[in-house]
Short mmCIF file of N, CA and C in Angstrom, two decimals:
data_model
loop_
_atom_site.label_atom_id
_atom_site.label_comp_id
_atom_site.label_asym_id
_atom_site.label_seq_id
_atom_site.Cartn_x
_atom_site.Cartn_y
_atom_site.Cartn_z
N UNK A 98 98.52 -9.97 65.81
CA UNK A 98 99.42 -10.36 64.73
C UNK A 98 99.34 -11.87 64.47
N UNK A 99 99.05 -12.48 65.37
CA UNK A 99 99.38 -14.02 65.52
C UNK A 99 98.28 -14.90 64.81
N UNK A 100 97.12 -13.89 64.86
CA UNK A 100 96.07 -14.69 64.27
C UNK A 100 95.82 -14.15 62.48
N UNK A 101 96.72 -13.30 62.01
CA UNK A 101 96.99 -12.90 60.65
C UNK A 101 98.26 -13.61 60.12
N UNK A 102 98.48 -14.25 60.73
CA UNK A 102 99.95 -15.12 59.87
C UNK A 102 99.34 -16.57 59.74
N UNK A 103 99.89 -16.91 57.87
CA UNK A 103 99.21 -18.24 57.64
C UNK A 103 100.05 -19.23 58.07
N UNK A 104 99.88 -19.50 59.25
CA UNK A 104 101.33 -20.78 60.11
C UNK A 104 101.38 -21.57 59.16
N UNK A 105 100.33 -22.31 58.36
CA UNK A 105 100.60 -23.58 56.91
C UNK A 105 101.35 -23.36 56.00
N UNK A 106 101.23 -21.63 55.63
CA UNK A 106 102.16 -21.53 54.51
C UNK A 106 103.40 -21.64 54.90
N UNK A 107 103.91 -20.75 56.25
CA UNK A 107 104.90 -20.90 56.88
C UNK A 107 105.96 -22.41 57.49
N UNK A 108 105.00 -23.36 57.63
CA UNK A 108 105.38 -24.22 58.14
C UNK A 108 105.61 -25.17 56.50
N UNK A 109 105.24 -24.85 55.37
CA UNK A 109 105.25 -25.80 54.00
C UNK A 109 106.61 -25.17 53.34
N UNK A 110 106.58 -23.93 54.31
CA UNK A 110 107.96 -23.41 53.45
C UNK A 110 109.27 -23.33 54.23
N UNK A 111 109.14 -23.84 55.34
CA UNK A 111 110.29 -24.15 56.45
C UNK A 111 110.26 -25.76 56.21
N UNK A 112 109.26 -26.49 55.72
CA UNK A 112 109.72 -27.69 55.17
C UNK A 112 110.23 -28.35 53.95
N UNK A 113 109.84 -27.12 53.36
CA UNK A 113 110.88 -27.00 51.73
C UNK A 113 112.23 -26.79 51.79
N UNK A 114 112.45 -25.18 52.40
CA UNK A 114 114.12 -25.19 52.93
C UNK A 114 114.73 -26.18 53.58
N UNK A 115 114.29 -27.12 54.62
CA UNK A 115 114.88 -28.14 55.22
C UNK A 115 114.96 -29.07 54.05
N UNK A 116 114.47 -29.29 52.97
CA UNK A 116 114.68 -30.88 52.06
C UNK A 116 116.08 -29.92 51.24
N UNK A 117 116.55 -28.70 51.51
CA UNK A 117 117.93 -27.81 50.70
C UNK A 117 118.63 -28.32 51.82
N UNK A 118 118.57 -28.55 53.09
CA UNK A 118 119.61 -28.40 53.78
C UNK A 118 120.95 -29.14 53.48
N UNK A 119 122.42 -29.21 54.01
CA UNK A 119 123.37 -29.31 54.03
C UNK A 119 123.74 -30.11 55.51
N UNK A 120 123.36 -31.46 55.34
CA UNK A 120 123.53 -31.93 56.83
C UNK A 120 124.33 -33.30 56.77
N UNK A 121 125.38 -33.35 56.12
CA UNK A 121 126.01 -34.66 55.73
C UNK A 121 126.63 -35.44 57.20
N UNK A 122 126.70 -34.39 58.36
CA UNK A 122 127.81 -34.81 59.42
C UNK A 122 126.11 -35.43 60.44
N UNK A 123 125.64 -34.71 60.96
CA UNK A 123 124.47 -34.73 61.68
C UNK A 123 123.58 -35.36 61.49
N UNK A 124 123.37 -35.21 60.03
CA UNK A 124 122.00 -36.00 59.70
C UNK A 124 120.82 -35.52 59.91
N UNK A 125 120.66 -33.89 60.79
CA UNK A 125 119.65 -33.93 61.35
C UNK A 125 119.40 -32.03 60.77
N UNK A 126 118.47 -32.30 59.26
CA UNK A 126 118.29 -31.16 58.69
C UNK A 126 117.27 -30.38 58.92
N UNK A 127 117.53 -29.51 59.15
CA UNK A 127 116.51 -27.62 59.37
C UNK A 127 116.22 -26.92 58.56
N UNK A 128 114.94 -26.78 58.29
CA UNK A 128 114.52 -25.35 57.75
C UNK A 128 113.65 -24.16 58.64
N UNK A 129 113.84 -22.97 58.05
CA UNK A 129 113.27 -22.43 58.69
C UNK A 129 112.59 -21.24 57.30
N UNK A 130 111.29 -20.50 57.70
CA UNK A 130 110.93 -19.96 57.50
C UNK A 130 110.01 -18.48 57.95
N UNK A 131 110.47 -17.02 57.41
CA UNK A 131 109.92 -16.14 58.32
C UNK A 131 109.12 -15.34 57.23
N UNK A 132 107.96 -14.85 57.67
CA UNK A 132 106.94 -13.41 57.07
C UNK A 132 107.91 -12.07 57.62
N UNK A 133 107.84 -11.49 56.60
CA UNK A 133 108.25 -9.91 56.65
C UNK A 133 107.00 -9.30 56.74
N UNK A 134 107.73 -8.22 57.53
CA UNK A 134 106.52 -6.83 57.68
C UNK A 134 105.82 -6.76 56.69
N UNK A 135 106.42 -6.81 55.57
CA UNK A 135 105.60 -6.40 54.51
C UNK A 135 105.27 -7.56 53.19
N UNK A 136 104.93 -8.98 53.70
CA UNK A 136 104.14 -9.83 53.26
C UNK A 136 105.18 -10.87 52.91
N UNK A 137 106.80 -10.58 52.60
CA UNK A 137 107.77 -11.53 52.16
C UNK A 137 107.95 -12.71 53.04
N UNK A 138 108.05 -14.11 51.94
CA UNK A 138 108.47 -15.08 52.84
C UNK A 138 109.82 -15.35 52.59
N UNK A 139 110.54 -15.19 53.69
CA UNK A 139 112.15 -15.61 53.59
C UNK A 139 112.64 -17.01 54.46
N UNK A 140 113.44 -17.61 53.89
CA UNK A 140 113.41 -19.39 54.14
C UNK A 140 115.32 -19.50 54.21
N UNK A 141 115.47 -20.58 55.31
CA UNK A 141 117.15 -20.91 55.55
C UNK A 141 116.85 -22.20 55.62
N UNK A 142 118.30 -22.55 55.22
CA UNK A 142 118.53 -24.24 55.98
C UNK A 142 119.77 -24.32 56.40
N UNK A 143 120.05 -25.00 57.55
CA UNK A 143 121.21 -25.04 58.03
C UNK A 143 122.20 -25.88 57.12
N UNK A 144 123.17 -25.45 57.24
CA UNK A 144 124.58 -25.92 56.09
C UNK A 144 125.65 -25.99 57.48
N UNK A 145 126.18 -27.71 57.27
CA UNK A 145 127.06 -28.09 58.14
C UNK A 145 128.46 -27.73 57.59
N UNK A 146 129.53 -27.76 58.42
CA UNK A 146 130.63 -27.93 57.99
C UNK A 146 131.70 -28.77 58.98
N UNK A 147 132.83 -29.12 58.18
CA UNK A 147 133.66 -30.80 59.02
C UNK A 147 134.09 -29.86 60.34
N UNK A 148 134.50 -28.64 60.06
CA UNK A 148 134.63 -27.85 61.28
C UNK A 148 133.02 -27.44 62.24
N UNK A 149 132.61 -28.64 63.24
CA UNK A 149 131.43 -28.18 63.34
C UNK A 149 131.30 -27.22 63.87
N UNK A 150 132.66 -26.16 64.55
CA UNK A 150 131.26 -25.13 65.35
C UNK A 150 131.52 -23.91 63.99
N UNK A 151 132.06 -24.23 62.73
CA UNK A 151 131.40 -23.54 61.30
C UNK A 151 130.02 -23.60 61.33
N UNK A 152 129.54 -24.49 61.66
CA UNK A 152 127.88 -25.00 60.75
C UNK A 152 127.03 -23.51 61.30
N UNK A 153 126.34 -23.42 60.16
CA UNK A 153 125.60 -22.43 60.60
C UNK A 153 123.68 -23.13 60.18
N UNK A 154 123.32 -22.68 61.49
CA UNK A 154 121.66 -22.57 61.96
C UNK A 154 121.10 -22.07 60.73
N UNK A 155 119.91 -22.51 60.72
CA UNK A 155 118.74 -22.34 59.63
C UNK A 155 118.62 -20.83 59.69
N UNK A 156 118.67 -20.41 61.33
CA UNK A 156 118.16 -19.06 61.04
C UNK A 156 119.06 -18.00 60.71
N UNK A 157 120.49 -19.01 60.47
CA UNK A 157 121.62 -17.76 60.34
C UNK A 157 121.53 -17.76 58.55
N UNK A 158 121.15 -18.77 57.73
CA UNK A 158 121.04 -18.05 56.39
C UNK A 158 119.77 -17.78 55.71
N UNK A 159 118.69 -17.70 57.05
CA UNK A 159 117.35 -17.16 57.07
C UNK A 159 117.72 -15.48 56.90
N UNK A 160 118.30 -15.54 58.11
CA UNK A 160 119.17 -13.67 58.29
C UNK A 160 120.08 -13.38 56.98
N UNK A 161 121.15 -13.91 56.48
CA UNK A 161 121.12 -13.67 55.26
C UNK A 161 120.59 -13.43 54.05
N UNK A 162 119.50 -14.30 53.54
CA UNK A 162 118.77 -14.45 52.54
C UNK A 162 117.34 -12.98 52.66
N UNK A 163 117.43 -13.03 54.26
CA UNK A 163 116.53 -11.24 53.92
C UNK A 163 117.36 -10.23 53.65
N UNK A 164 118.65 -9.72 54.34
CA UNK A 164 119.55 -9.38 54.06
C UNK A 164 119.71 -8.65 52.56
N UNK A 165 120.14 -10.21 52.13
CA UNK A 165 120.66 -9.92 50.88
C UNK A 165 118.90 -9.86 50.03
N UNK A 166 117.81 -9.72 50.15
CA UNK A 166 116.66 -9.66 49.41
C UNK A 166 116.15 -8.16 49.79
N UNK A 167 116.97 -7.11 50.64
CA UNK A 167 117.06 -6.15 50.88
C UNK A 167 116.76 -5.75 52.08
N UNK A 168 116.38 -6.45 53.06
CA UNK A 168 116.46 -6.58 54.57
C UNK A 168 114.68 -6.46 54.99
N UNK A 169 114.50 -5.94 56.42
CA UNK A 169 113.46 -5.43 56.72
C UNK A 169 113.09 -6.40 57.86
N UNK A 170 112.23 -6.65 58.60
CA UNK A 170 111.78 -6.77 59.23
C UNK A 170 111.25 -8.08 59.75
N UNK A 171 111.14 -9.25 60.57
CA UNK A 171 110.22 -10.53 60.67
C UNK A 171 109.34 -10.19 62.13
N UNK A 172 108.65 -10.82 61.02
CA UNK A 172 106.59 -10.37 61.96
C UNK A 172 106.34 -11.64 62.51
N UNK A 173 106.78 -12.96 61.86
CA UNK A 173 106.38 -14.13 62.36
C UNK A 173 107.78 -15.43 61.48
N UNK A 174 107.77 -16.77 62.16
CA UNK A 174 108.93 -17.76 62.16
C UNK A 174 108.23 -18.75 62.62
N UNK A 175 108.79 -19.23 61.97
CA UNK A 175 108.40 -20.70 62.40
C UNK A 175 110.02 -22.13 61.58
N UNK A 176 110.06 -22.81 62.31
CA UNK A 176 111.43 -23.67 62.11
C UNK A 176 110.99 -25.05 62.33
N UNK A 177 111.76 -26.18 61.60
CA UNK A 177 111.06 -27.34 61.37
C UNK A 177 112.60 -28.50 61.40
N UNK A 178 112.32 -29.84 61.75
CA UNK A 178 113.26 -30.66 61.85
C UNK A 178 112.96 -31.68 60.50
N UNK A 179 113.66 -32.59 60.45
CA UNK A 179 113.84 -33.40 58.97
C UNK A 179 112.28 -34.06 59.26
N UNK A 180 111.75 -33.97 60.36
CA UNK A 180 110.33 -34.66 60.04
C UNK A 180 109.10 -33.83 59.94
N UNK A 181 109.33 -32.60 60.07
CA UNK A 181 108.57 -31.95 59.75
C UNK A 181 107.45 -31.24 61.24
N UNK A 182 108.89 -31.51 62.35
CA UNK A 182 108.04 -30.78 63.73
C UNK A 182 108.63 -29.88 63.89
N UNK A 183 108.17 -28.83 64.88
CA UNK A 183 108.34 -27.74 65.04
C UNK A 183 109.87 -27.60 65.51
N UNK A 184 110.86 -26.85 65.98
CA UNK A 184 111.51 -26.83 66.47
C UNK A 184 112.09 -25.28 67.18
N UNK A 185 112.32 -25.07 68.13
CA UNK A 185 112.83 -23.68 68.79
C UNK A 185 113.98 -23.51 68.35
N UNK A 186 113.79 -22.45 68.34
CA UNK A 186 115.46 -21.48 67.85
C UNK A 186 116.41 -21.92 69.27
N UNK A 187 117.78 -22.22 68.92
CA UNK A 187 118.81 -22.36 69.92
C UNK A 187 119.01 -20.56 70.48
N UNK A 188 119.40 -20.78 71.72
CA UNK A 188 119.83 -19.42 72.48
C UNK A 188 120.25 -18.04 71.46
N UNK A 189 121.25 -18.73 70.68
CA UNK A 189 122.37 -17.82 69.87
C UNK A 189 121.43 -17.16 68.54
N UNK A 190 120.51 -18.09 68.08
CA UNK A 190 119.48 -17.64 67.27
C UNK A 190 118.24 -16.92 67.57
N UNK A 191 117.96 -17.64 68.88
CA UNK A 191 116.86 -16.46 69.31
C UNK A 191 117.76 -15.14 69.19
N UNK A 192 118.94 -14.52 69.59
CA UNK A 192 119.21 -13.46 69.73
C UNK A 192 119.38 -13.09 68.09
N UNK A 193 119.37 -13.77 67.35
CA UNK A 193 120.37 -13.29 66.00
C UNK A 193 118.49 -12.44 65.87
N UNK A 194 117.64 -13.70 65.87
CA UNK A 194 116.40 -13.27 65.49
C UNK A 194 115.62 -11.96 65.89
N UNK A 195 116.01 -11.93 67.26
CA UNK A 195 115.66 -10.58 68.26
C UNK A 195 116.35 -9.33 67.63
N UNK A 196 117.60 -9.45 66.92
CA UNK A 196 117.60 -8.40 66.22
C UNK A 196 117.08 -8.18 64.96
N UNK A 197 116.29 -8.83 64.25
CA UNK A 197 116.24 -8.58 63.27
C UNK A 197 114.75 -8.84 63.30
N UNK A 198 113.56 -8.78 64.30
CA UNK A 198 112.39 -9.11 64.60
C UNK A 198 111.33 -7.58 64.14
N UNK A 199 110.66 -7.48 64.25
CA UNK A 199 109.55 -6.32 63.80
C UNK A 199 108.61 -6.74 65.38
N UNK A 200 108.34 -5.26 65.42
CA UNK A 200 107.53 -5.16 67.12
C UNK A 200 106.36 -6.00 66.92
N UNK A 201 106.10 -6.74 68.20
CA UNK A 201 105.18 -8.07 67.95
C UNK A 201 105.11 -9.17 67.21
N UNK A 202 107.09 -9.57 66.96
CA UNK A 202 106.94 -10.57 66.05
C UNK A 202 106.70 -11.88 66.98
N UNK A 203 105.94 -12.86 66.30
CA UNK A 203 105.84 -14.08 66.62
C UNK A 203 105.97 -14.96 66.48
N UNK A 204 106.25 -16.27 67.15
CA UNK A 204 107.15 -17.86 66.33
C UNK A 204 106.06 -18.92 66.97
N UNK A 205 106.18 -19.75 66.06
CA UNK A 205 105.78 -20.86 66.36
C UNK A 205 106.97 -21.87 67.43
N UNK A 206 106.42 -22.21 67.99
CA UNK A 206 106.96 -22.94 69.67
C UNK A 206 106.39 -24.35 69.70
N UNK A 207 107.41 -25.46 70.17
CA UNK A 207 106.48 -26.49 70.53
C UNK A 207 105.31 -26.71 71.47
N UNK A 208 105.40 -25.28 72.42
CA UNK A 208 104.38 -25.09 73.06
C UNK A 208 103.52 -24.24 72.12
N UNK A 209 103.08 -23.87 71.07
CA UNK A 209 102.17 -23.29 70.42
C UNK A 209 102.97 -21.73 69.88
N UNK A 210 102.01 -20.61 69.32
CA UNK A 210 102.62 -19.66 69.35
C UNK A 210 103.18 -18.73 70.61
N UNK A 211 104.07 -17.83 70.67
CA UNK A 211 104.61 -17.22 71.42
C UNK A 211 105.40 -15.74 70.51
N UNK A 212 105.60 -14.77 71.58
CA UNK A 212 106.49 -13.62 71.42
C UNK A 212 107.69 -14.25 71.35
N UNK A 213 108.51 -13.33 70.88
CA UNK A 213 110.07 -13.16 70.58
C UNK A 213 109.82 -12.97 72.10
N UNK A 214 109.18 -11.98 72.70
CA UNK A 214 109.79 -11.02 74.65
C UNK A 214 109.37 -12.03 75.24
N UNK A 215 108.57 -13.50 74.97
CA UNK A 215 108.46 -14.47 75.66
C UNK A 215 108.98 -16.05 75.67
N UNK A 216 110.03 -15.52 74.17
CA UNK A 216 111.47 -17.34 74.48
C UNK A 216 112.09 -16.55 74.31
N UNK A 217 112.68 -14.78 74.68
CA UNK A 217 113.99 -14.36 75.07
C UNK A 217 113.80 -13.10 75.78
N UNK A 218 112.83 -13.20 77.23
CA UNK A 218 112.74 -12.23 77.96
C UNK A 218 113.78 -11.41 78.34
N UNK A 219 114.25 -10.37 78.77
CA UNK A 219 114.80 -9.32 79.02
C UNK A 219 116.37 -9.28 77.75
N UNK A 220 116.01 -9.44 76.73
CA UNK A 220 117.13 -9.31 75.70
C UNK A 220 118.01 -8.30 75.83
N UNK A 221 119.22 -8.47 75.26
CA UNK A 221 119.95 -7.08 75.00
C UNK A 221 119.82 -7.07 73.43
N UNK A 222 119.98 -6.09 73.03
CA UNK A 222 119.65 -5.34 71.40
C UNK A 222 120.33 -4.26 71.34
N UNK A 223 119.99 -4.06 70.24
CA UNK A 223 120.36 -2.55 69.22
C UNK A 223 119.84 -1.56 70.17
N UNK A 224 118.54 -1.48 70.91
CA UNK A 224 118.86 -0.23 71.61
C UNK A 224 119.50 0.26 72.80
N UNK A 225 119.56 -1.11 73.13
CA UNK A 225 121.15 -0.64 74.26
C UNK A 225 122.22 0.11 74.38
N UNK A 226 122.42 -0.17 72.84
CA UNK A 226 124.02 0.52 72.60
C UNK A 226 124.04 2.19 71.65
N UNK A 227 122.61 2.22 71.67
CA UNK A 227 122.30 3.85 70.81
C UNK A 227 122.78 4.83 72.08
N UNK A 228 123.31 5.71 71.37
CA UNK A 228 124.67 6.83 71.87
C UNK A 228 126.18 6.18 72.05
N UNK A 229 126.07 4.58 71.40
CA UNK A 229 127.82 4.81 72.04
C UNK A 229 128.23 4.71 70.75
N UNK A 230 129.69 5.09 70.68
CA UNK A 230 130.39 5.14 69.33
C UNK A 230 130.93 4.01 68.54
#
């Protein structure tokens, strides 16, 4: 999978969403950008608020914006800081991402590419909780 995703386009369009971001308190703006299963590129930027633990992560209106574009799947991610380096998903986002990932999705890492099952080994998910009510 890793060697079929165009990381340039990915990484030109996680640096587009970051010049949208919403970072008046921090200063310190995010974009992010992901490939869908089925060829879509979907893009967030984090939006602060005076209440900071409001602010929400690049990848939380990354997860929206597929969502609302009718959902489906991310095959590959990649996330970027106001200068245009890579940056890892925080804990709370790797998980948002882990649910909403497609089998063998992959991210760009400051250590290079990587699995989702390898910056959030033994996850809990959606199939944990199939049979309970």
């Amino acid at each position: 999978m890793a060697s079929e995703v165009d990381w340039e386009l990915l990484a030109r369009s996680a640096t587009e969403a970051m010049g949208r971001a919403y970072a008046p308190y921090s200063s310190f703006p995010v974009g992010a950008a992901a490939l869908t299963e089925d060829g879509r590129i979907v893009t967030g930027c984090n939006v602060e608020n005076a209440s900071y633990g409001l602010t929400l992560c690049a990848e939380c209106t990354l997860i929206g914006a597929l969502q609302m574009g009718g959902g489906g799947r991310i095959a590959a991610f990649y996330c970027v800081d106001g200068a245009g380096a890579v940056l890892m998903p925080c804990g709370r986002c790797r998980q948002l991402l882990y649910e909403f990932r497609a089998p063998g999705m992959v991210l760009m890492t400051t250590a290079g590419v990587k699995t989702m099952d390898q910056v959030l080994p033994d996850a809990f998910g959606p199939e944990h909780l199939e049979g309970t009510p």
